[in-house]
Short mmCIF file of C-alpha atoms and ligand atoms in Angstrom, two decimals:
data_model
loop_
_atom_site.label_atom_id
_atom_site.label_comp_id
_atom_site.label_asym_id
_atom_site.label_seq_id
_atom_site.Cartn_x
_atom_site.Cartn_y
_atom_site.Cartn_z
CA UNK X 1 -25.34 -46.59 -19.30
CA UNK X 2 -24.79 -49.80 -20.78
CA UNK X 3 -26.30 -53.21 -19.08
CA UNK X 4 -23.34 -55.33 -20.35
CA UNK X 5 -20.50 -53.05 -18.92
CA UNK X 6 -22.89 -53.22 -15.26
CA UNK X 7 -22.62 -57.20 -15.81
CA UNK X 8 -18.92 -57.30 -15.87
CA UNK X 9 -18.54 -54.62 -12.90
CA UNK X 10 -20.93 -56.70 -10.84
CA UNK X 11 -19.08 -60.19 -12.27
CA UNK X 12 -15.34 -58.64 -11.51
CA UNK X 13 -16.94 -57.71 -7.91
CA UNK X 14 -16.92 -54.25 -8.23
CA UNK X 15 -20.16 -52.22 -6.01
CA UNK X 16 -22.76 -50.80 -8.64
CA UNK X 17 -23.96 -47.11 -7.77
CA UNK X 18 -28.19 -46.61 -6.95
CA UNK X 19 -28.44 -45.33 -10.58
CA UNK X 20 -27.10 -48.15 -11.88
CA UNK X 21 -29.20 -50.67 -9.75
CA UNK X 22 -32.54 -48.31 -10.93
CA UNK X 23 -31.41 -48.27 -14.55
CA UNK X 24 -31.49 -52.27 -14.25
CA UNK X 25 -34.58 -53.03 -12.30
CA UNK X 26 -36.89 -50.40 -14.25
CA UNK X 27 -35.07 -51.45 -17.48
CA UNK X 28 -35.80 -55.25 -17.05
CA UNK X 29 -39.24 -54.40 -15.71
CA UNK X 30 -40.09 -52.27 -18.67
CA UNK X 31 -39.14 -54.96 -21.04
CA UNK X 32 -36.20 -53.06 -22.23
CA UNK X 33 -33.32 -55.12 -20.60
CA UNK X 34 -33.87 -58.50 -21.76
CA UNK X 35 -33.94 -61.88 -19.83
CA UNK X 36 -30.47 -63.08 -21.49
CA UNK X 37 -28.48 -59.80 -19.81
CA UNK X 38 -30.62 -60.21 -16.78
CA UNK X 39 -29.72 -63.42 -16.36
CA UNK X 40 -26.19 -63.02 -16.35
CA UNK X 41 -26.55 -60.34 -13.96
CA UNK X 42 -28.30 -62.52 -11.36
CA UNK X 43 -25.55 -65.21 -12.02
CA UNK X 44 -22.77 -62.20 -11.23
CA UNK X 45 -24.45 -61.24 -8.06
CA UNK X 46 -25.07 -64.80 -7.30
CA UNK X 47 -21.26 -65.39 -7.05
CA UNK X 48 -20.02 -61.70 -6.31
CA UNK X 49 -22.56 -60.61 -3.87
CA UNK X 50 -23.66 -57.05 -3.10
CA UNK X 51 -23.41 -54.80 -0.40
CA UNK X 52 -25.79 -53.97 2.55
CA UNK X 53 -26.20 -50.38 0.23
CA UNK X 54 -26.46 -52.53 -3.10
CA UNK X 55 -29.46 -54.64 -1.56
CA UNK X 56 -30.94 -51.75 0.00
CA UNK X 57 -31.17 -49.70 -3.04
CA UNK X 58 -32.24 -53.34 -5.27
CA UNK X 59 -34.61 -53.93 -2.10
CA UNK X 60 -35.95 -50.53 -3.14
CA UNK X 61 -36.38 -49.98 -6.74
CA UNK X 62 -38.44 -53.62 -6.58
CA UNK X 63 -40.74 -52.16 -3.83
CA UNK X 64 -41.10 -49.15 -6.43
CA UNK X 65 -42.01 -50.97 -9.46
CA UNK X 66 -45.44 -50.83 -8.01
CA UNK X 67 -48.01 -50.24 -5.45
CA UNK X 68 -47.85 -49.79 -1.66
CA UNK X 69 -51.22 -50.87 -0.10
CA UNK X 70 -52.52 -48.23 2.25
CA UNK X 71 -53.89 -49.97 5.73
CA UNK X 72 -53.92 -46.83 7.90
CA UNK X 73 -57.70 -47.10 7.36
CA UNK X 74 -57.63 -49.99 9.31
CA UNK X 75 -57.13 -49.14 13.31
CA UNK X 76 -54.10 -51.40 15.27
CA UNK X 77 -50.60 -52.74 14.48
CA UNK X 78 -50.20 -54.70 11.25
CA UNK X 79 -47.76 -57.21 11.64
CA UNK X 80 -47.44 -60.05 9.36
CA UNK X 81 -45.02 -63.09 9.31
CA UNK X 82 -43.09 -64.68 6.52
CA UNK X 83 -40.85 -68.10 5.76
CA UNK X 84 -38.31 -68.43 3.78
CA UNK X 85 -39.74 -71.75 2.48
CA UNK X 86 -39.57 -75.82 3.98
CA UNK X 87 -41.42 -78.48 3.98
CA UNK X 88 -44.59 -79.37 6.13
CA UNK X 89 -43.75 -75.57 6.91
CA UNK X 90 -48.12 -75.39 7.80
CA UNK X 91 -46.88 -72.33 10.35
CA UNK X 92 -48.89 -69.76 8.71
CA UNK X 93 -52.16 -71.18 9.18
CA UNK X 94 -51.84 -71.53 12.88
CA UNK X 95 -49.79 -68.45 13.99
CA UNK X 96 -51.50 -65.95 12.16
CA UNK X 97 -54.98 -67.15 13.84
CA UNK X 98 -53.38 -67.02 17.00
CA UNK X 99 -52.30 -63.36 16.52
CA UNK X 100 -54.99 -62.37 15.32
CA UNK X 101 -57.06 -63.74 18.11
CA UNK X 102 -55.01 -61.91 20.54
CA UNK X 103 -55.73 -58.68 18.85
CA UNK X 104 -52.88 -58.09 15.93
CA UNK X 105 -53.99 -56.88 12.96
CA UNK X 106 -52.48 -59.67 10.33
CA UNK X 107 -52.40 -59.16 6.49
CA UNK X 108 -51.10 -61.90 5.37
CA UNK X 109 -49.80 -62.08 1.74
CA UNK X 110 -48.69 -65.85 0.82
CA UNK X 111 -46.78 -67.70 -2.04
CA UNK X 112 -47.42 -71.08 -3.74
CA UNK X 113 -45.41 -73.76 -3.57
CA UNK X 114 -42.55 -73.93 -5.87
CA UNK X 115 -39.62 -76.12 -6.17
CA UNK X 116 -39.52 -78.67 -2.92
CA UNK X 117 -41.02 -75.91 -0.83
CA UNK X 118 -44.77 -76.04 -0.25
CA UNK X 119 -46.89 -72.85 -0.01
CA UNK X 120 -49.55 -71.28 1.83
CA UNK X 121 -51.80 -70.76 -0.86
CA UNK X 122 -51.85 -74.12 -2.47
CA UNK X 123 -52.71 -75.56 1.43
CA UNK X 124 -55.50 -72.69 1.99
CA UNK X 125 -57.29 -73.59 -1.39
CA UNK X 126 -57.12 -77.01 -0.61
CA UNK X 127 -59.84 -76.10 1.93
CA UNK X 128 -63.10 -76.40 -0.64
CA UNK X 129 -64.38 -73.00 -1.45
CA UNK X 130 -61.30 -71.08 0.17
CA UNK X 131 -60.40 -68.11 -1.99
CA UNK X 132 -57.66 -66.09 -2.08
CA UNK X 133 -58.05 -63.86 -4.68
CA UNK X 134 -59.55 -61.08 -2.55
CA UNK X 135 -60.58 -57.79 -4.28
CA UNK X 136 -58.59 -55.23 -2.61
CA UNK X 137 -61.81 -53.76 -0.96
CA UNK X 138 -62.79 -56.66 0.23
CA UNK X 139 -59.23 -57.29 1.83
CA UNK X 140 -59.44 -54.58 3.48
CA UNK X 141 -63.42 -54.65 4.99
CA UNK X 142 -62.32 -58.34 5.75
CA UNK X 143 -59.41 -57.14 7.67
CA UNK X 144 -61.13 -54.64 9.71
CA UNK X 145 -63.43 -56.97 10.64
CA UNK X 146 -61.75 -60.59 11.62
CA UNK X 147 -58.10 -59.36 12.13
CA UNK X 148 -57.18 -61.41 9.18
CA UNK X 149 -57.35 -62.01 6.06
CA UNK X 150 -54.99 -64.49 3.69
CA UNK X 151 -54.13 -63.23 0.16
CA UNK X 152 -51.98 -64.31 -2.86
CA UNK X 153 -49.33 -61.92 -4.45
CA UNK X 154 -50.92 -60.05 -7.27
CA UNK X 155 -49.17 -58.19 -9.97
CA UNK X 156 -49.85 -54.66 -8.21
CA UNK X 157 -47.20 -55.74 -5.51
CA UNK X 158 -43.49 -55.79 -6.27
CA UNK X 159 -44.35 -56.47 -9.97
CA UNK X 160 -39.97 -56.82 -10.59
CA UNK X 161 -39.85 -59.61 -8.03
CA UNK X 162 -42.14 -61.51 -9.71
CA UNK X 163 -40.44 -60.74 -13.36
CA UNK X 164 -37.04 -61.62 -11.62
CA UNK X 165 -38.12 -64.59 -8.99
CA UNK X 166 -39.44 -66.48 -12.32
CA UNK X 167 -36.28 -65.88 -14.13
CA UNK X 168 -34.38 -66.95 -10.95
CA UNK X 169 -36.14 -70.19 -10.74
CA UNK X 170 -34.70 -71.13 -14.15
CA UNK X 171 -31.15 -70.02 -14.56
CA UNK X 172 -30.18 -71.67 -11.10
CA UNK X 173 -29.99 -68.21 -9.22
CA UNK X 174 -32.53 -68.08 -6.60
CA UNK X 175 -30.24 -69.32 -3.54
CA UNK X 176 -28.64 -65.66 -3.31
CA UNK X 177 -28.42 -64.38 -0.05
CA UNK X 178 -29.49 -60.61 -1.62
CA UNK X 179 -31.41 -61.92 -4.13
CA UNK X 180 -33.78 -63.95 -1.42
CA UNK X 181 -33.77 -60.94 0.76
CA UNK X 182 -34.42 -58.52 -1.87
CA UNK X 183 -37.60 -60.25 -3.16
CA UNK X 184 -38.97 -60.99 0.34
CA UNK X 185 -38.24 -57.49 1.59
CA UNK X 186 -39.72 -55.60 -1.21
CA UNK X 187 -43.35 -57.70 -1.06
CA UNK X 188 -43.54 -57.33 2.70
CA UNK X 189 -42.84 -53.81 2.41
CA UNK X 190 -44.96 -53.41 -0.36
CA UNK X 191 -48.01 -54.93 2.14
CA UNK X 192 -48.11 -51.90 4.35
CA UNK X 193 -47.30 -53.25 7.58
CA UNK X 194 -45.48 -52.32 10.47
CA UNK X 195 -44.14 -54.94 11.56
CA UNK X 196 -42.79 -58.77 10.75
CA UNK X 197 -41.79 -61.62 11.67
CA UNK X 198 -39.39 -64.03 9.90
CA UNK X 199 -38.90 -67.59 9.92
CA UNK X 200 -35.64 -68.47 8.40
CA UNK X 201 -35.49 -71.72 7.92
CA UNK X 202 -32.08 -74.01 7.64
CA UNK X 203 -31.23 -77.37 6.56
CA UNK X 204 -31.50 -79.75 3.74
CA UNK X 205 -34.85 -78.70 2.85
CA UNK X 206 -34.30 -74.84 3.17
CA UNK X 207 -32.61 -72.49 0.74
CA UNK X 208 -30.03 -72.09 2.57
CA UNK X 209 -28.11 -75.29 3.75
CA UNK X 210 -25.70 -73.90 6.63
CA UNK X 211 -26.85 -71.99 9.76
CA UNK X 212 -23.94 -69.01 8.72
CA UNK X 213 -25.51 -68.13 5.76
CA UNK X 214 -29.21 -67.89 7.26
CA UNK X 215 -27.86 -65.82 10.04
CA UNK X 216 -26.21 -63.51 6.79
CA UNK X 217 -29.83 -63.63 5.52
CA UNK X 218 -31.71 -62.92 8.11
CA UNK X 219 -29.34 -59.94 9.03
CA UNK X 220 -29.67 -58.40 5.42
CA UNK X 221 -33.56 -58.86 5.86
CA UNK X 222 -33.26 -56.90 9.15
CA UNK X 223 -31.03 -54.51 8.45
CA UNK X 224 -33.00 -53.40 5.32
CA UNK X 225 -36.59 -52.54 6.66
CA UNK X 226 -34.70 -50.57 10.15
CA UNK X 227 -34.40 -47.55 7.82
CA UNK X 228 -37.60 -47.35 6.94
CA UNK X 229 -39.01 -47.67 10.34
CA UNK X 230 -40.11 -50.80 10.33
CA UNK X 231 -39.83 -53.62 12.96
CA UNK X 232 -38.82 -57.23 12.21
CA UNK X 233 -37.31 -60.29 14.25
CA UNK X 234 -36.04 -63.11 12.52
CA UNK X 235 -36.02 -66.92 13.97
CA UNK X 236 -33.39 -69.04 12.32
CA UNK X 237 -35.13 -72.72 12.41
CA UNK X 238 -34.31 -75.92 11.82
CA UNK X 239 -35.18 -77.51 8.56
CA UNK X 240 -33.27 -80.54 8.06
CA UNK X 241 -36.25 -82.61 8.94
CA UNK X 242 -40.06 -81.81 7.81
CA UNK X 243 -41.62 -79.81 10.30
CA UNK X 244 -44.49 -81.61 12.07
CA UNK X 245 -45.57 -85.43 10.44
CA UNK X 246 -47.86 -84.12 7.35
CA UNK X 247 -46.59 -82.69 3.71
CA UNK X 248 -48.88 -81.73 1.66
CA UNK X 249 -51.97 -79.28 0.81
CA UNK X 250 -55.02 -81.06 2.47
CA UNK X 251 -52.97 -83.04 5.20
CA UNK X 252 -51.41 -79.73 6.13
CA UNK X 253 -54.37 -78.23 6.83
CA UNK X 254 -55.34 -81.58 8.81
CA UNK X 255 -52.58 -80.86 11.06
CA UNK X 256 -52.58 -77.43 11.27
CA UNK X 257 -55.84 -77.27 12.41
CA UNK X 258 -55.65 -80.44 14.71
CA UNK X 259 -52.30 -77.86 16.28
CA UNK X 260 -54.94 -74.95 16.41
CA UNK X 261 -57.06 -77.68 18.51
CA UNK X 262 -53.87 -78.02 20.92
CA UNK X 263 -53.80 -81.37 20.04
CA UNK X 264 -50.84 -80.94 17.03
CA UNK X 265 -47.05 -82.19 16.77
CA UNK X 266 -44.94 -80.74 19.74
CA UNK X 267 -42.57 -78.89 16.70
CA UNK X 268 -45.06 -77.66 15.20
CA UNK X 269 -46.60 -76.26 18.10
CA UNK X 270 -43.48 -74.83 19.61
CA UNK X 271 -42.55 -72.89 16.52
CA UNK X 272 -46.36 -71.73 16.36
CA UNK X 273 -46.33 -70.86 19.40
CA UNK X 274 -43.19 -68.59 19.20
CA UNK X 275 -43.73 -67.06 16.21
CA UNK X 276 -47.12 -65.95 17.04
CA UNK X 277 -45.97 -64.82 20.51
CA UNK X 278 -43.20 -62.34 18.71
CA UNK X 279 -45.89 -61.49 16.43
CA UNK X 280 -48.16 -60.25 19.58
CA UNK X 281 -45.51 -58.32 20.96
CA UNK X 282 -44.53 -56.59 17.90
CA UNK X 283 -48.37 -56.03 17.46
CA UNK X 284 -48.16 -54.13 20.81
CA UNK X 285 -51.08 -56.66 22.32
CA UNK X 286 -48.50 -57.24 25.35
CA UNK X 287 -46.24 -55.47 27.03
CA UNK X 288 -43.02 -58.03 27.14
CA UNK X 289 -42.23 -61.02 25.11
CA UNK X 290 -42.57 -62.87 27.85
CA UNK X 291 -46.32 -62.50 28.47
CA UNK X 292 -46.43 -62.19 24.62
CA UNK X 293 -45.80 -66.22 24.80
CA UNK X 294 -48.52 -66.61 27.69
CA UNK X 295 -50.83 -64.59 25.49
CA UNK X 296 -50.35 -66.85 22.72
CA UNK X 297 -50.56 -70.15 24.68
CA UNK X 298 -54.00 -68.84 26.35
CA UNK X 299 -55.71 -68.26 23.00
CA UNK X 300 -54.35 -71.71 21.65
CA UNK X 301 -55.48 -73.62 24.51
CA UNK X 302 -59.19 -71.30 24.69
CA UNK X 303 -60.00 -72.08 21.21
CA UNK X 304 -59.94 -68.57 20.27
CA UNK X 305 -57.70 -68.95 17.58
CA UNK X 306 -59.10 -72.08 16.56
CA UNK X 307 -62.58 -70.16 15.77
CA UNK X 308 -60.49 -67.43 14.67
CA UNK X 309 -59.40 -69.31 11.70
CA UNK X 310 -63.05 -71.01 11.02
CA UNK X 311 -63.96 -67.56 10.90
CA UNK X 312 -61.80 -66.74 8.54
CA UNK X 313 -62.09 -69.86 6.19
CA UNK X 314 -65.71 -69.29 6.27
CA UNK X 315 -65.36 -65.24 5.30
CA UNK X 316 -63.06 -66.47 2.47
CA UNK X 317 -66.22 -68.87 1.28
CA UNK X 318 -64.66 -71.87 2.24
CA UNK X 319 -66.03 -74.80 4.46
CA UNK X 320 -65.31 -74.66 8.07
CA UNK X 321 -66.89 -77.64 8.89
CA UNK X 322 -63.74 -79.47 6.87
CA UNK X 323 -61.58 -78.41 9.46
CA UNK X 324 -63.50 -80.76 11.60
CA UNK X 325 -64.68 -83.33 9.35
CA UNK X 326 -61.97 -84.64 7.08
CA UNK X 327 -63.82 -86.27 4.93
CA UNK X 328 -64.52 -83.07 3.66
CA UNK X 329 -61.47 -81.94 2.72
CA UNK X 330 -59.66 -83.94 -0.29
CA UNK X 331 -58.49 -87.31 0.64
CA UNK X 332 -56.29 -89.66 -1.14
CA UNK X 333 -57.21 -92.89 -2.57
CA UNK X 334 -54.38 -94.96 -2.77
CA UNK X 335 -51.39 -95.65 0.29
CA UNK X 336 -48.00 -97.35 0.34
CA UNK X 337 -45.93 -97.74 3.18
CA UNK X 338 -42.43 -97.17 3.43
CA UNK X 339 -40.84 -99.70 6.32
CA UNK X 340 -37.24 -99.55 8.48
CA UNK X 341 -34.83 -102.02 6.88
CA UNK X 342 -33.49 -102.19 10.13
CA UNK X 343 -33.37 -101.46 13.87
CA UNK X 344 -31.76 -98.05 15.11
CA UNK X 345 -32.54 -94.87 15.56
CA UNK X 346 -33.86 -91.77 12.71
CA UNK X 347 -30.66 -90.50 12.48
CA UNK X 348 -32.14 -88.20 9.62
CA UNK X 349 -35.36 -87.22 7.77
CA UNK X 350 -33.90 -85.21 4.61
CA UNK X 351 -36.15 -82.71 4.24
CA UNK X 352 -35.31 -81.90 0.90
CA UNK X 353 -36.05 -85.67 -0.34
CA UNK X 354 -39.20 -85.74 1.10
CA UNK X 355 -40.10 -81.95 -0.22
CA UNK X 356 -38.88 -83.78 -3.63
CA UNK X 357 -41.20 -87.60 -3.30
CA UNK X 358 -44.03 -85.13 -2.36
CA UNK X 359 -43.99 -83.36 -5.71
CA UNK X 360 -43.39 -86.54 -7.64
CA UNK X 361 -46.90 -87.66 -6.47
CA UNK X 362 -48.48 -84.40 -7.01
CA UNK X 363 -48.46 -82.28 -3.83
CA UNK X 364 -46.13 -79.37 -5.76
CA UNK X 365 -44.95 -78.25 -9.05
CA UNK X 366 -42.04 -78.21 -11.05
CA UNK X 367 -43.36 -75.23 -13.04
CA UNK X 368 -45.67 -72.29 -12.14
CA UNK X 369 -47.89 -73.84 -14.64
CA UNK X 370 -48.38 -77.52 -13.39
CA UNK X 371 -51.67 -78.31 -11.08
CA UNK X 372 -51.21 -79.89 -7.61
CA UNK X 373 -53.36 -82.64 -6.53
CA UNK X 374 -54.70 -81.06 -2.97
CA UNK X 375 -55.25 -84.53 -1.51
CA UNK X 376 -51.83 -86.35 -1.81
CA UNK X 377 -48.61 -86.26 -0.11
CA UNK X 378 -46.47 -88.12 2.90
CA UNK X 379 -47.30 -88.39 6.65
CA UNK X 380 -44.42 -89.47 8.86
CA UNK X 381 -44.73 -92.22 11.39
CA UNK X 382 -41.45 -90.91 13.04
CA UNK X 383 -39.68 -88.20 13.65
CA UNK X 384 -35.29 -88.09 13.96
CA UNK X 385 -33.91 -89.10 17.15
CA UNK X 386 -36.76 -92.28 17.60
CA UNK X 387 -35.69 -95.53 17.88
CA UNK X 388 -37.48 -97.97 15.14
CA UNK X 389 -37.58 -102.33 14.86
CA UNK X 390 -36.91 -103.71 10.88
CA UNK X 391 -39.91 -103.69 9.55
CA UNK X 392 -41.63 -100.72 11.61
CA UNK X 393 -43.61 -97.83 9.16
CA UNK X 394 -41.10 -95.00 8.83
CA UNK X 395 -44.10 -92.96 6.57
CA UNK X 396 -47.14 -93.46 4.40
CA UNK X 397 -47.29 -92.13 0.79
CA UNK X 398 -50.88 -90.93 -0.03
CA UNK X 399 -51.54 -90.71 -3.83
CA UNK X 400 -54.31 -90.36 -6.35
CA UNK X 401 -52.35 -91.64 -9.10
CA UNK X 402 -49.84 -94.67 -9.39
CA UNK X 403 -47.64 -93.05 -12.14
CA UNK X 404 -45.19 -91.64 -9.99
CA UNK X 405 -45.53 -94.01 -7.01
CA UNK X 406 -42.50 -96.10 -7.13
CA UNK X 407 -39.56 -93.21 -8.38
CA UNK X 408 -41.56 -91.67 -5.13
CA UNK X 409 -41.40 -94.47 -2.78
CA UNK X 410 -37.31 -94.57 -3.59
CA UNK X 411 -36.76 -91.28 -2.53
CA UNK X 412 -38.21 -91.08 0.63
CA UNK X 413 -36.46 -94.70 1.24
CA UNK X 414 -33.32 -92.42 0.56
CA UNK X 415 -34.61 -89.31 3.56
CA UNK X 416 -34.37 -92.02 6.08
CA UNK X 417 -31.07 -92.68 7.61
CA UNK X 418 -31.41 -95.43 10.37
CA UNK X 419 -27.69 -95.03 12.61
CA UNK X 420 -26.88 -97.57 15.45
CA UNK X 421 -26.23 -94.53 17.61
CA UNK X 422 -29.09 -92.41 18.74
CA UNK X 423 -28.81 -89.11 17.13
CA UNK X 424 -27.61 -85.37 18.91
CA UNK X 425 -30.94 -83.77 19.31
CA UNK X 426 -30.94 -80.47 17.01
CA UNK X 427 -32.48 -77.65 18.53
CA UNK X 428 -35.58 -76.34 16.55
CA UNK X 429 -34.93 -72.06 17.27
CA UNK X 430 -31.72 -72.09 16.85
CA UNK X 431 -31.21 -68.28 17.28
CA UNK X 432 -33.21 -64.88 16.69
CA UNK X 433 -31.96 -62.03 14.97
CA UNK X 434 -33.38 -58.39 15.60
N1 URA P 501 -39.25 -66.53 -1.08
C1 URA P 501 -39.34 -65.38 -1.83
O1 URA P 501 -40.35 -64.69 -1.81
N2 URA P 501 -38.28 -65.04 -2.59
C2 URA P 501 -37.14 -65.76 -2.63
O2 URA P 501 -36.22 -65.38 -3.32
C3 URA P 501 -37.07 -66.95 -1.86
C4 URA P 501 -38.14 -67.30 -1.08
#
């Protein structure tokens, strides 16, 4: 077999056979294939696509290049919950407390933030002490005891996603319908669960811009784990707007936890709320989706999955008492407002500018390499569809250094959209696949 002749099948549109998907995962994982021929593979399949069989088999041979954790040790339903990536997406840190407080077993394996997208990780560690580079005993003792426990992809999971994902991220192929669901399907099989939940986000600040082709992903997502007996629902959400009022690590986990505290962002809560209510009744903890969502609301509003997650911030050695005390956390030490230059309504909050001025002043990274500043980012006074004077605050910039500032300050002038018409309200669950 010859890689260049499986380029120019896969370019000309042709299907490639299993062997021929094996021969070029294990080849490029090995080191043998090198990132020049992979590359041009990922651009062919970015244009020419694969079939449901083609992404089951790539979806496969990832999930093989290494370990499968083992949780049957661990009694209950292991359900876990993913995003495909937005920004002020702080979803994570409230629905998997509120699972787990209603009795699902939750091993949740998170990404940093990359691109425009923010990520789990980078908000957890913004918590001082938080650590998320759990032995794998002490993942596991951890989950048998709290429910939940938060953990960062290693190297022993999917070890080809991460080869490919960072090759993706610079030759302009990671918006690839089976590329996305490939990598995404072969960690979350790789975590041993049974279950999971997907949020598939779209809009200007998702990877995928139009609702079609998140319906298309969420379908290949779905359709790969039902043959290997595994659960998952997928909730196509809107992200053309930030989701809640905070981006960024440490104001993130202000909000999330002030949501965990029933006192957060209607969005924010909603989604939470959903999500964690299809995570409970995958997780078997009630008997119809209906009382799934009752469940949920009753351990929001009980505190039960607020002390959930102090429980588990404080098992992971970080400081609980931040999540009350924000002085505690990382704060910012500098502010600019952005103002209306006119009366209307938010016709639009472009997520994806606002993912982009967050970075500029720190809160992300343009390679895996750069360091995030925990305590900066945006907090928006307004959300689309509310009516503003000239002159009212649209959002506050919160930054540690001035470098940036400005360049920052344009963009986010350039997410706001002020119309004389008030706006069609855009649903937030805009359908559910599974
Ligand atoms: N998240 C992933 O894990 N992989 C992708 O390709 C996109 C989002």
């Amino acid at each position: 077999m010859r890689t260049v002749d499986l380029i120019q099948r896969k370019r000309d549109g042709a299907e490639l056979t299993p062997e021929e998907i094996e021969f070029l995962v294990d080849g490029y994982t090995s080191g043998e294939i090198p990132d020049y021929q992979m590359s041009a593979f990922l651009m062919a399949v970015f244009y020419s696509g694969m079939t449901d069989r083609e992404v089951s088999r790539l979806t496969e041979c990832m999930l093989r290049s290494g370990e499968t954790a083992d949780l049957s040790a661990i009694p209950g339903i292991k359900v876990d919950k993913h995003s495909t990536g937005g920004v002020g997406d702080k979803t994570s840190l409230v629905v998997a407390p509120l699972a787990a407080a209603a009795g699902v077993v939750v091993p949740m394996m998170s990404g940093r933030a990359l691109g425009h997208t923010g990520g789990t990780l980078d908000k957890l560690e913004s918590i001082p002490g938080f650590r998320t580079d759990l032995s794998s005993d002490e993942f596991q003792r951890q989950l048998a005891e709290l429910g939940l426990c938060f953990i960062g992809q290693t190297d022993q999971f999917a070890p080809a996603d991460r080869k490919l994902y960072a090759l993706r991220d610079v030759t302009g192929t990671v918006e690839s319908i089976p590329l996305i669901a490939s990598s995404i399907m072969s960690k979350k099989l790789a975590e041993g669960v049974d279950a999971l939940v997907l949020d598939v986000k779209v809009g200007s600040g998702a990877f995928m811009k139009k609702q079609v082709d998140a319906r298309r992903l969420a379908q290949t997502m779905v359709g790969i784990a039902r043959p290997m007996d595994k659960k998952v629902q997928a909730l196509i959400t809107d992200m053309s707007q930030p989701l809640g009022y905070a981006v960024g690590n440490a104001l993130e986990v202000m909000e999330a936890s002030q949501t965990l505290q029933n006192a957060g962002p209607a969005d924010l809560t909603k989604l939470c709320l959903e999500l964690a209510a299809r995570m409970i009744f995958l997780g078997k903890q009630a008997a119809t989706l209906e009382e799934a969502r009752l469940v949920a609301e009753r351990h929001l509003v009980d505190g039960s999955a607020y002390k959930k997650f102090k429980d588990v911030v404080a098992a992971q050695g970080g400081n609980p008492q931040a999540l009350d005390n924000f002085v505690l956390l990382p704060n910012a030490t500098g502010a600019r407002e952005i103002a209306s230059p006119r009366a209307g309504y938010v016709s639009l909050i472009d997520a994806e500018d606002i993912g982009i001025a967050a970075n500029m002043i720190g809160a992300g990274r343009d390679k895996k390499e750069d360091a995030i500043d925990p305590a900066v980012g945006i907090i928006l006074e307004v959300k689309a569809g509310e009516k503003v004077e000239a002159g009212s605050i649209l959002c506050r910039l919160y930054y540690t250094k001035e470098d940036r500032v400005e360049e920052a300050a344009e963009k986010v002038e350039d997410a706001f959209h002020i119309s004389a018409q008030r706006p069609e309200e855009r649903e937030l669950i805009l359908e559910v696949v599974g």
